[in-house]
């Protein structure tokens, strides 16, 4: 199961017995050099420069190559560095925006002789390119990739933003997708794509991220689509990730609601009387959570392959709760969706595959039982034989589109 967690080299051994260890012990993911007996020699990377991946080590020349989040500006910008094994100030070699969500190790590769590296640039509003650099960062060549496709596919450029969390002081980041025929004088219904789980970043950084095109396709049907990361998600400081440690499900939606309300103040084209939400897996749990905790804001929701209750997550949730369901049942109960199903006011669609091994089909059955007990009306679509990635089925997207069109796009508020 550990292969499903963050992709990072936690320990790298050197030929002389020393090793490089990755740790958040001082609140920031950093690289540290230890001797063969386990004695700390010195930190290799500075605070605030959150390491995303140890890419390679050139032991003959004494360089450590790694990618890390920006220490300035947008904290989700990924950059490529090298630092001497002797310590000192790291040297930034290139920017390395995400090629795919949660996979920083795919952005940069070193040549076997450590003389060159290539890096993928796929920024949110730029044509992706592959750059070839010398190991000191000197640019050798830049090669466009999929440019013909992007030139042929004209659409409104997504807009990156930052807004304040529910605490009124923490900056949160996200992206707004607009229809290809966007008219700022028009009022558009709003759909939030939510994940919010503590194990993955949802702030889209690249046109090469597959969900980029799903969200753009949804926007092109006549919606403003928003994706962002609230507190309790990885990629920044340990304090940011652990903001809701032991209290998963209790505070995340407040952040997401604050973001929507914050960005809509200066974007009058966002119709805040017509707001929907959808999510898959962890996102399914939180999409339902949004409908139940903020029913006055989220009017229509699509829950895809989501868990009903925290206690059913087990392995993915226990590290972030600090206890098992038997050890702290009240904490898990406070994050339960089935316990508060009676709060549902909007329109809800549940979608699930019967062969899902990540989130068992029975989780949706639990939701249905709770909805029936609460006397709530719902819609349900089953994908026979489908595993956890039901969204790869074209009908999944069309079913969601139809549901939002029927219940959100034509929604009127008297």
XYZ file of N, CA and C in Angstrom, residues 213-354:
426
model
N -8.322 18.733 -18.537
C -9.212 18.682 -19.700
C -10.622 18.285 -19.305
N -10.782 17.512 -18.245
C -12.121 17.200 -17.762
C -12.803 18.469 -17.266
N -12.062 19.269 -16.500
C -12.652 20.501 -15.962
C -12.903 21.530 -17.058
N -12.012 21.607 -18.032
C -12.241 22.528 -19.139
C -13.450 22.089 -19.965
N -13.586 20.767 -20.158
C -14.754 20.262 -20.872
C -16.043 20.560 -20.142
N -16.021 20.479 -18.811
C -17.195 20.821 -18.014
C -17.500 22.308 -18.130
N -16.467 23.148 -18.061
C -16.660 24.597 -18.198
C -17.265 24.936 -19.551
N -16.850 24.231 -20.583
C -17.339 24.523 -21.935
C -18.818 24.224 -22.105
N -19.379 23.514 -21.145
C -20.830 23.276 -21.191
C -21.608 24.441 -20.587
N -20.898 25.491 -20.164
C -21.572 26.679 -19.677
C -21.470 26.923 -18.189
N -20.321 26.541 -17.594
C -20.149 26.705 -16.156
C -18.814 27.391 -15.848
N -18.747 27.987 -14.672
C -17.478 28.383 -14.086
C -17.072 27.244 -13.156
N -15.894 26.669 -13.392
C -15.445 25.508 -12.620
C -14.241 25.919 -11.780
N -14.279 25.605 -10.498
C -13.239 26.012 -9.557
C -12.617 24.776 -8.910
N -11.288 24.747 -8.847
C -10.555 23.696 -8.121
C -9.518 24.366 -7.239
N -9.459 23.990 -5.970
C -8.519 24.640 -5.054
C -8.135 23.691 -3.936
N -7.164 24.103 -3.129
C -6.716 23.327 -1.975
C -6.933 24.120 -0.701
N -7.661 23.539 0.224
C -7.815 24.154 1.531
C -6.736 23.653 2.473
N -6.788 24.123 3.696
C -5.859 23.618 4.710
C -6.117 22.123 4.941
N -5.060 21.434 5.386
C -5.195 20.004 5.601
C -4.727 19.168 4.431
N -4.121 19.811 3.433
C -3.617 19.115 2.252
C -2.094 19.252 2.198
N -1.419 18.364 1.453
C 0.048 18.341 1.457
C 0.665 19.357 0.509
N 2.014 19.372 0.480
C 2.747 20.188 -0.484
C 3.264 21.498 0.066
N 2.811 21.871 1.254
C 3.286 23.101 1.862
C 3.968 22.753 3.192
N 3.703 23.478 4.229
C 4.344 23.175 5.513
C 3.627 22.015 6.211
N 4.306 21.441 7.187
C 3.675 20.395 7.990
C 2.493 20.962 8.763
N 2.613 22.198 9.229
C 1.513 22.828 9.963
C 0.287 22.982 9.078
N 0.492 23.301 7.798
C -0.620 23.446 6.852
C -1.287 22.093 6.649
N -0.499 21.048 6.456
C -1.050 19.709 6.237
C -1.751 19.179 7.486
N -1.192 19.489 8.663
C -1.734 18.951 9.912
C -2.760 19.869 10.564
N -3.256 20.841 9.827
C -4.177 21.821 10.413
C -5.386 21.162 11.057
N -5.857 20.063 10.475
C -7.059 19.402 10.990
C -6.743 17.989 11.469
N -5.517 17.797 11.916
C -5.098 16.489 12.427
C -6.031 16.030 13.543
N -6.555 14.823 13.394
C -7.474 14.287 14.396
C -8.890 14.810 14.277
N -9.128 15.726 13.321
C -10.452 16.334 13.164
C -10.881 16.357 11.699
N -10.485 15.330 10.948
C -10.826 15.258 9.530
C -12.343 15.298 9.358
N -12.797 16.091 8.392
C -14.217 16.201 8.097
C -14.932 17.312 8.847
N -14.243 17.936 9.801
C -14.920 18.932 10.627
C -14.726 20.370 10.165
N -13.648 20.660 9.432
C -13.331 22.056 9.128
C -13.067 22.338 7.639
N -12.813 21.318 6.836
C -12.377 21.541 5.452
C -13.386 22.326 4.619
N -14.657 22.012 4.762
C -15.674 22.657 3.923
C -15.764 24.155 4.205
N -15.494 24.554 5.428
C -15.500 25.985 5.749
C -14.482 26.731 4.897
N -13.304 26.129 4.691
C -12.287 26.752 3.835
C -12.766 26.871 2.397
N -13.350 25.796 1.879
C -13.780 25.801 0.480
C -14.930 26.785 0.256
N -15.816 26.869 1.211
C -16.901 27.854 1.106
C -16.351 29.273 1.159
N -15.365 29.499 2.013
C -14.759 30.830 2.130
C -14.073 31.229 0.824
N -13.429 30.280 0.176
C -12.764 30.569 -1.102
C -13.786 30.979 -2.150
N -14.860 30.216 -2.293
C -15.876 30.545 -3.299
C -16.476 31.920 -3.052
N -16.801 32.181 -1.825
C -17.395 33.487 -1.517
C -16.375 34.608 -1.712
N -15.119 34.333 -1.388
C -14.087 35.356 -1.528
C -13.821 35.725 -2.969
N -13.648 34.733 -3.834
C -13.314 35.035 -5.230
C -14.512 35.576 -5.993
N -15.730 35.280 -5.541
C -16.916 35.752 -6.264
C -17.162 37.247 -6.078
N -16.575 37.832 -5.042
C -16.800 39.256 -4.790
C -16.290 40.137 -5.922
N -15.205 39.745 -6.546
C -14.652 40.531 -7.653
C -14.921 39.889 -9.007
N -15.698 38.815 -9.019
C -16.020 38.119 -10.272
C -17.532 37.980 -10.345
N -18.160 39.048 -10.818
C -19.621 39.117 -10.804
C -20.264 38.136 -11.766
N -19.460 37.511 -12.617
C -19.997 36.506 -13.538
C -20.268 35.182 -12.832
N -19.846 35.044 -11.579
C -20.117 33.830 -10.809
C -21.473 33.962 -10.126
N -22.418 33.126 -10.503
C -23.752 33.157 -9.915
C -23.748 32.310 -8.645
N -23.645 32.956 -7.506
C -23.515 32.245 -6.246
C -24.851 31.690 -5.730
N -25.921 31.927 -6.491
C -27.186 31.280 -6.160
C -27.303 29.923 -6.848
N -26.357 29.659 -7.734
C -26.337 28.369 -8.445
C -24.935 27.758 -8.328
N -24.697 27.105 -7.202
C -23.385 26.507 -6.938
C -23.540 25.002 -6.761
N -22.723 24.249 -7.484
C -22.708 22.799 -7.373
C -21.325 22.326 -6.972
N -21.219 21.039 -6.677
C -19.936 20.463 -6.267
C -19.884 19.016 -6.730
N -18.698 18.559 -7.125
C -18.531 17.139 -7.406
C -17.132 16.713 -6.989
N -17.000 15.417 -6.696
C -15.707 14.884 -6.305
C -15.691 13.376 -6.430
N -14.487 12.827 -6.576
C -14.313 11.387 -6.739
C -13.440 10.850 -5.605
N -13.801 9.708 -5.044
C -13.050 9.051 -3.996
C -13.061 9.921 -2.723
N -11.887 10.380 -2.264
C -11.877 11.345 -1.157
C -12.791 12.520 -1.529
N -12.731 12.925 -2.787
C -13.562 14.030 -3.247
C -15.040 13.714 -3.147
N -15.398 12.433 -3.313
C -16.793 12.051 -3.159
C -17.260 12.238 -1.725
N -16.420 11.821 -0.781
C -16.748 12.038 0.631
C -16.941 13.523 0.923
N -16.026 14.361 0.415
C -16.094 15.783 0.731
C -17.162 16.519 -0.082
N -17.499 16.017 -1.265
C -18.605 16.628 -2.016
C -19.904 16.446 -1.244
N -20.114 15.244 -0.715
C -21.294 15.009 0.118
C -21.213 15.835 1.393
N -20.024 15.923 1.948
C -19.815 16.717 3.165
C -20.209 18.180 2.922
N -19.842 18.702 1.764
C -20.179 20.090 1.416
C -21.692 20.279 1.346
N -22.377 19.311 0.749
C -23.836 19.396 0.642
C -24.497 19.381 2.023
N -23.906 18.644 2.960
C -24.505 18.489 4.281
C -24.116 19.611 5.240
N -22.904 20.135 5.120
C -22.447 21.166 6.048
C -22.772 22.580 5.577
N -22.870 22.785 4.263
C -23.200 24.113 3.735
C -24.323 24.000 2.710
N -25.501 23.523 3.149
C -26.611 23.319 2.207
C -27.123 24.610 1.580
N -26.894 25.737 2.234
C -27.331 27.000 1.658
C -26.460 27.465 0.512
N -25.253 26.921 0.406
C -24.327 27.309 -0.659
C -24.316 26.282 -1.784
N -24.099 25.016 -1.432
C -23.983 23.954 -2.444
C -25.366 23.355 -2.704
N -25.937 23.663 -3.867
C -27.312 23.276 -4.175
C -27.417 21.932 -4.896
N -26.374 21.558 -5.618
C -26.387 20.313 -6.403
C -25.040 19.623 -6.221
N -25.050 18.303 -5.991
C -23.796 17.596 -5.775
C -23.739 16.260 -6.490
N -22.548 15.899 -6.933
C -22.300 14.594 -7.546
C -21.205 13.905 -6.746
N -21.547 12.767 -6.158
C -20.625 11.992 -5.332
C -20.203 10.761 -6.125
N -18.915 10.685 -6.456
C -18.404 9.586 -7.270
C -17.477 8.698 -6.454
N -17.839 7.435 -6.304
C -16.993 6.434 -5.640
C -16.489 6.938 -4.290
N -17.371 7.526 -3.526
C -16.974 8.130 -2.259
C -17.307 7.268 -1.054
N -16.573 7.475 0.036
C -16.874 6.809 1.301
C -18.011 7.528 2.017
N -18.778 6.756 2.742
C -19.863 7.344 3.510
C -19.357 7.932 4.814
N -18.452 7.194 5.476
C -18.001 7.579 6.803
C -16.490 7.429 6.936
N -15.892 8.213 7.813
C -14.444 8.178 8.023
C -13.948 6.810 8.469
N -14.702 6.135 9.322
C -14.221 4.872 9.875
C -14.029 3.811 8.804
N -14.604 4.033 7.630
C -14.453 3.070 6.548
C -13.198 3.308 5.711
N -12.529 4.454 5.910
C -11.299 4.731 5.168
C -10.148 3.849 5.650
N -10.078 3.635 6.964
C -9.039 2.841 7.606
C -7.627 3.278 7.233
N -6.928 2.547 6.381
C -5.504 2.839 6.133
C -5.266 4.289 5.699
N -6.007 4.853 4.747
C -5.719 6.234 4.335
C -6.029 7.288 5.392
N -6.907 6.975 6.356
C -7.336 8.022 7.277
C -6.646 7.957 8.636
N -6.290 6.771 9.111
C -5.753 6.646 10.465
C -4.497 7.484 10.725
N -3.554 7.605 9.752
C -2.376 8.442 10.016
C -2.722 9.911 10.258
N -3.864 10.349 9.735
C -4.245 11.757 9.865
C -5.239 11.983 11.007
N -5.713 10.881 11.575
C -6.567 10.980 12.757
C -5.763 10.746 14.031
N -4.651 10.003 13.920
C -3.820 9.733 15.079
C -4.346 8.627 15.962
N -5.375 7.934 15.496
C -5.972 6.867 16.287
C -6.867 6.034 15.385
N -7.229 4.859 15.850
C -8.132 3.993 15.106
C -9.576 4.291 15.517
N -10.549 3.848 14.729
C -11.947 4.092 15.103
C -12.322 3.537 16.474
N -11.684 2.441 16.875
C -12.000 1.877 18.194
C -11.379 2.675 19.325
N -10.300 3.413 19.005
C -9.597 4.190 20.038
C -10.220 5.562 20.264
N -10.774 6.151 19.215
C -11.391 7.492 19.362
C -12.676 7.543 18.535
N -13.674 6.747 18.886
C -14.906 6.666 18.089
C -15.628 7.995 17.906
N -15.566 8.885 18.902
C -16.280 10.163 18.788
C -15.681 11.051 17.705
N -14.344 11.013 17.559
C -13.689 11.813 16.517
C -14.116 11.341 15.138
N -14.202 10.041 14.956
C -14.644 9.496 13.675
C -16.125 9.785 13.436
N -16.906 9.709 14.499
C -18.342 9.966 14.364
C -18.602 11.410 13.956
N -17.768 12.337 14.433
C -17.944 13.742 14.055
C -17.656 13.966 12.569
N -16.932 13.039 11.950
C -16.668 13.145 10.522
C -17.578 12.283 9.678
N -18.613 11.728 10.294
C -19.534 10.833 9.590
C -20.543 11.613 8.743
N -20.756 11.149 7.529
C -21.793 11.743 6.679
C -23.164 11.130 6.951
N -23.210 9.821 7.217
C -24.506 9.181 7.402
C -25.224 9.702 8.647
N -24.452 10.191 9.626
C -25.061 10.697 10.864
C -25.819 12.005 10.658
N -25.462 12.746 9.611
C -26.090 14.059 9.393
C -26.802 14.133 8.042
N -27.191 12.970 7.506
C -27.828 12.946 6.188
C -29.139 13.731 6.164
N -29.743 13.905 7.310
C -30.985 14.663 7.374
C -30.826 16.133 7.021
N -29.588 16.627 6.973
C -29.357 18.032 6.618
C -29.451 18.285 5.114
N -29.470 17.222 4.319
C -29.463 17.388 2.860
C -30.683 18.181 2.386
N -30.423 19.194 1.570
C -31.501 20.009 1.001
C -31.465 20.025 -0.528
N -30.281 19.911 -1.104
C -30.157 20.020 -2.548
C -30.337 18.701 -3.266
N -30.009 18.726 -4.552
C -30.120 17.559 -5.414
C -28.806 16.784 -5.380
N -28.905 15.463 -5.217
C -27.716 14.637 -5.042
C -27.719 13.459 -6.006
N -26.589 13.260 -6.677
C -26.373 12.097 -7.532
C -25.199 11.297 -6.974
N -25.389 10.002 -6.785
C -24.332 9.091 -6.343
C -23.976 8.175 -7.502
N -22.665 8.043 -7.808
C -22.214 7.146 -8.870
C -21.125 6.230 -8.308
N -21.196 4.939 -8.691
C -20.224 3.991 -8.134
C -20.128 2.758 -9.027
N -18.919 2.198 -9.102
C -18.692 0.960 -9.824
C -18.806 -0.235 -8.892
N -19.396 -1.335 -9.370
C -19.647 -2.481 -8.499
C -18.377 -3.271 -8.185
